[in-house]
C-alpha positions in Angstrom: 31.4 25.7 -53.0 27.7 24.8 -53.1 28.5 21.1 -52.4 30.7 21.9 -49.4 28.0 24.1 -47.9 25.4 21.4 -48.4 27.8 18.7 -47.0 28.6 20.9 -44.0 24.9 21.5 -43.3 24.1 17.8 -43.7 26.9 16.9 -41.2 25.6 19.5 -38.7 22.1 18.2 -39.1 23.2 14.6 -38.6 25.2 15.5 -35.6 22.3 17.4 -34.1 20.0 14.4 -34.7 22.5 12.0 -33.2 22.8 14.2 -30.1 19.1 14.4 -29.8 18.6 10.6 -30.1 21.4 10.0 -27.6 19.8 12.4 -25.2 16.4 10.8 -25.6 17.9 7.3 -24.9 19.7 8.6 -21.9 16.5 10.1 -20.5 14.5 7.0 -21.3 17.0 4.8 -19.6 16.6 6.5 -16.2 15.7 3.7 -13.9 12.9 3.6 -11.4 14.4 4.2 -8.0 15.0 1.5 -5.4 11.9 -0.2 -4.1 10.9 -1.8 -0.8 12.3 -5.4 -0.8 9.8 -8.2 -1.3 8.1 -9.2 1.9 9.1 -6.0 3.7 6.1 -3.8 2.7 3.5 -3.3 5.4 1.2 -0.4 6.2 2.5 1.9 9.1 5.5 -0.4 9.9 7.6 2.7 10.5 6.4 5.3 13.0 6.6 9.1 12.3 9.9 10.7 13.5 10.0 14.3 14.6 13.2 15.7 13.0 14.1 19.1 11.6 15.6 19.6 8.2 19.4 19.4 8.4 21.8 20.3 5.6 19.0 20.7 3.0 18.6 23.5 0.6 15.2 23.6 -1.1 14.8 26.0 -4.1 11.6 26.4 -6.1 12.7 26.7 -9.8 9.2 27.2 -11.1 5.4 26.8 -10.5 2.2 26.8 -12.5 -1.3 27.5 -11.2 -3.1 24.5 -12.6 -6.5 26.1 -12.2 -5.6 28.7 -14.9 -4.5 25.9 -17.3 -6.7 23.9 -19.7 -6.6 21.0 -17.2 -8.4 23.3 -14.8 -7.4 21.5 -11.6 -8.8 23.7 -8.9 -6.6 24.8 -6.0 -3.5 23.0 -7.3 -0.1 24.1 -8.3 2.5 22.2 -10.3 5.8 23.0 -8.7 9.4 22.1 -9.7 12.2 22.2 -7.2 15.9 21.4 -6.6 16.9 19.9 -3.3 20.5 19.8 -2.3 21.3 17.5 0.7 24.7 17.7 2.2 26.4 14.6 3.7 24.6 13.8 6.9 21.6 15.9 5.8 18.0 15.0 6.6 14.8 15.7 4.7 12.3 15.5 7.6 9.2 13.3 7.8 6.4 14.3 5.5 3.4 12.8 3.7 2.3 12.6 0.1 -1.3 11.8 0.8 -2.3 15.2 -0.7 0.8 16.0 -2.7 1.9 13.5 -5.3 5.5 13.9 -6.5 8.2 12.6 -8.8 11.8 12.8 -7.6 14.8 12.4 -9.9 18.1 11.7 -8.2 20.5 13.7 -10.2 23.6 13.2 -8.1 24.6 11.0 -5.2 22.9 8.3 -3.1 20.2 8.8 -0.5 18.3 6.5 1.9 14.5 6.7 2.3 12.8 5.6 5.5 9.2 4.9 4.4 6.2 4.3 6.7 5.2 1.3 4.6 8.6 -0.5 4.4 10.4 -2.1 7.3 13.8 -1.8 5.5 15.5 1.4 4.4 15.3 2.0 0.6 18.4 3.2 -1.2 18.0 5.6 -4.2 20.9 6.3 -6.6 21.8 8.8 -9.2 19.7 8.4 -12.4 16.7 6.9 -10.6 13.1 8.3 -10.3 11.0 7.8 -7.2 7.2 8.2 -7.5 5.6 9.5 -4.3 1.8 9.0 -4.0 -1.0 8.7 -1.5 0.0 6.3 1.2 3.6 7.5 1.2 5.0 9.1 4.4 8.7 9.1 4.9 12.0 10.9 5.7 15.3 10.8 3.8 19.0 10.9 4.9 22.2 11.3 3.0 24.5 8.7 4.6 27.2 9.2 2.0 30.2 11.6 1.6 28.8 13.2 -1.6 26.2 15.9 -1.8 22.9 14.6 -3.1 20.9 16.6 -5.7 17.2 15.9 -6.2 14.9 17.4 -8.7 11.3 17.3 -7.5 8.1 17.9 -9.4 5.0 17.9 -7.2 1.4 18.9 -7.2 0.4 20.8 -4.1 -2.8 22.2 -2.9 -1.6 24.7 -0.2 0.9 27.2 -1.6 2.0 27.7 2.1 2.8 24.0 2.4 6.6 24.0 2.7 7.0 20.3 3.2 10.0 18.8 1.4 
């Protein structure tokens, strides 16, 4: 009886470890999102477009006041959101000059129209897109599948509702 309990516990622990390792490899293998093709990057090559959000749901899942944390980053908030973009949906033009972000494409495929790239940039499920100072852009779901993005950003103005 003792041996079967020990064996069962060892099997469960081994399975848990294997699951953890597989998950870690899956997370580590997430590719960096599509990039501007070589020779197509140029400052302000794409002008700002004035569009409204279409078919986009933006839900804040959580936020942390960074001034109250050991990092003590004054007047900044770390925010984590889920954006759902329906087919034909548009995330309107916005800038990341004062709001760095990381975007994980969880589902679907979406096209980015960046101010510093003359070609559209395609982002696919499993990819991560860093958005930093110098990035202004808009996105459109040209596919037939709903796109789901998870976004972590650092914003200064809690009333800033840019996507």
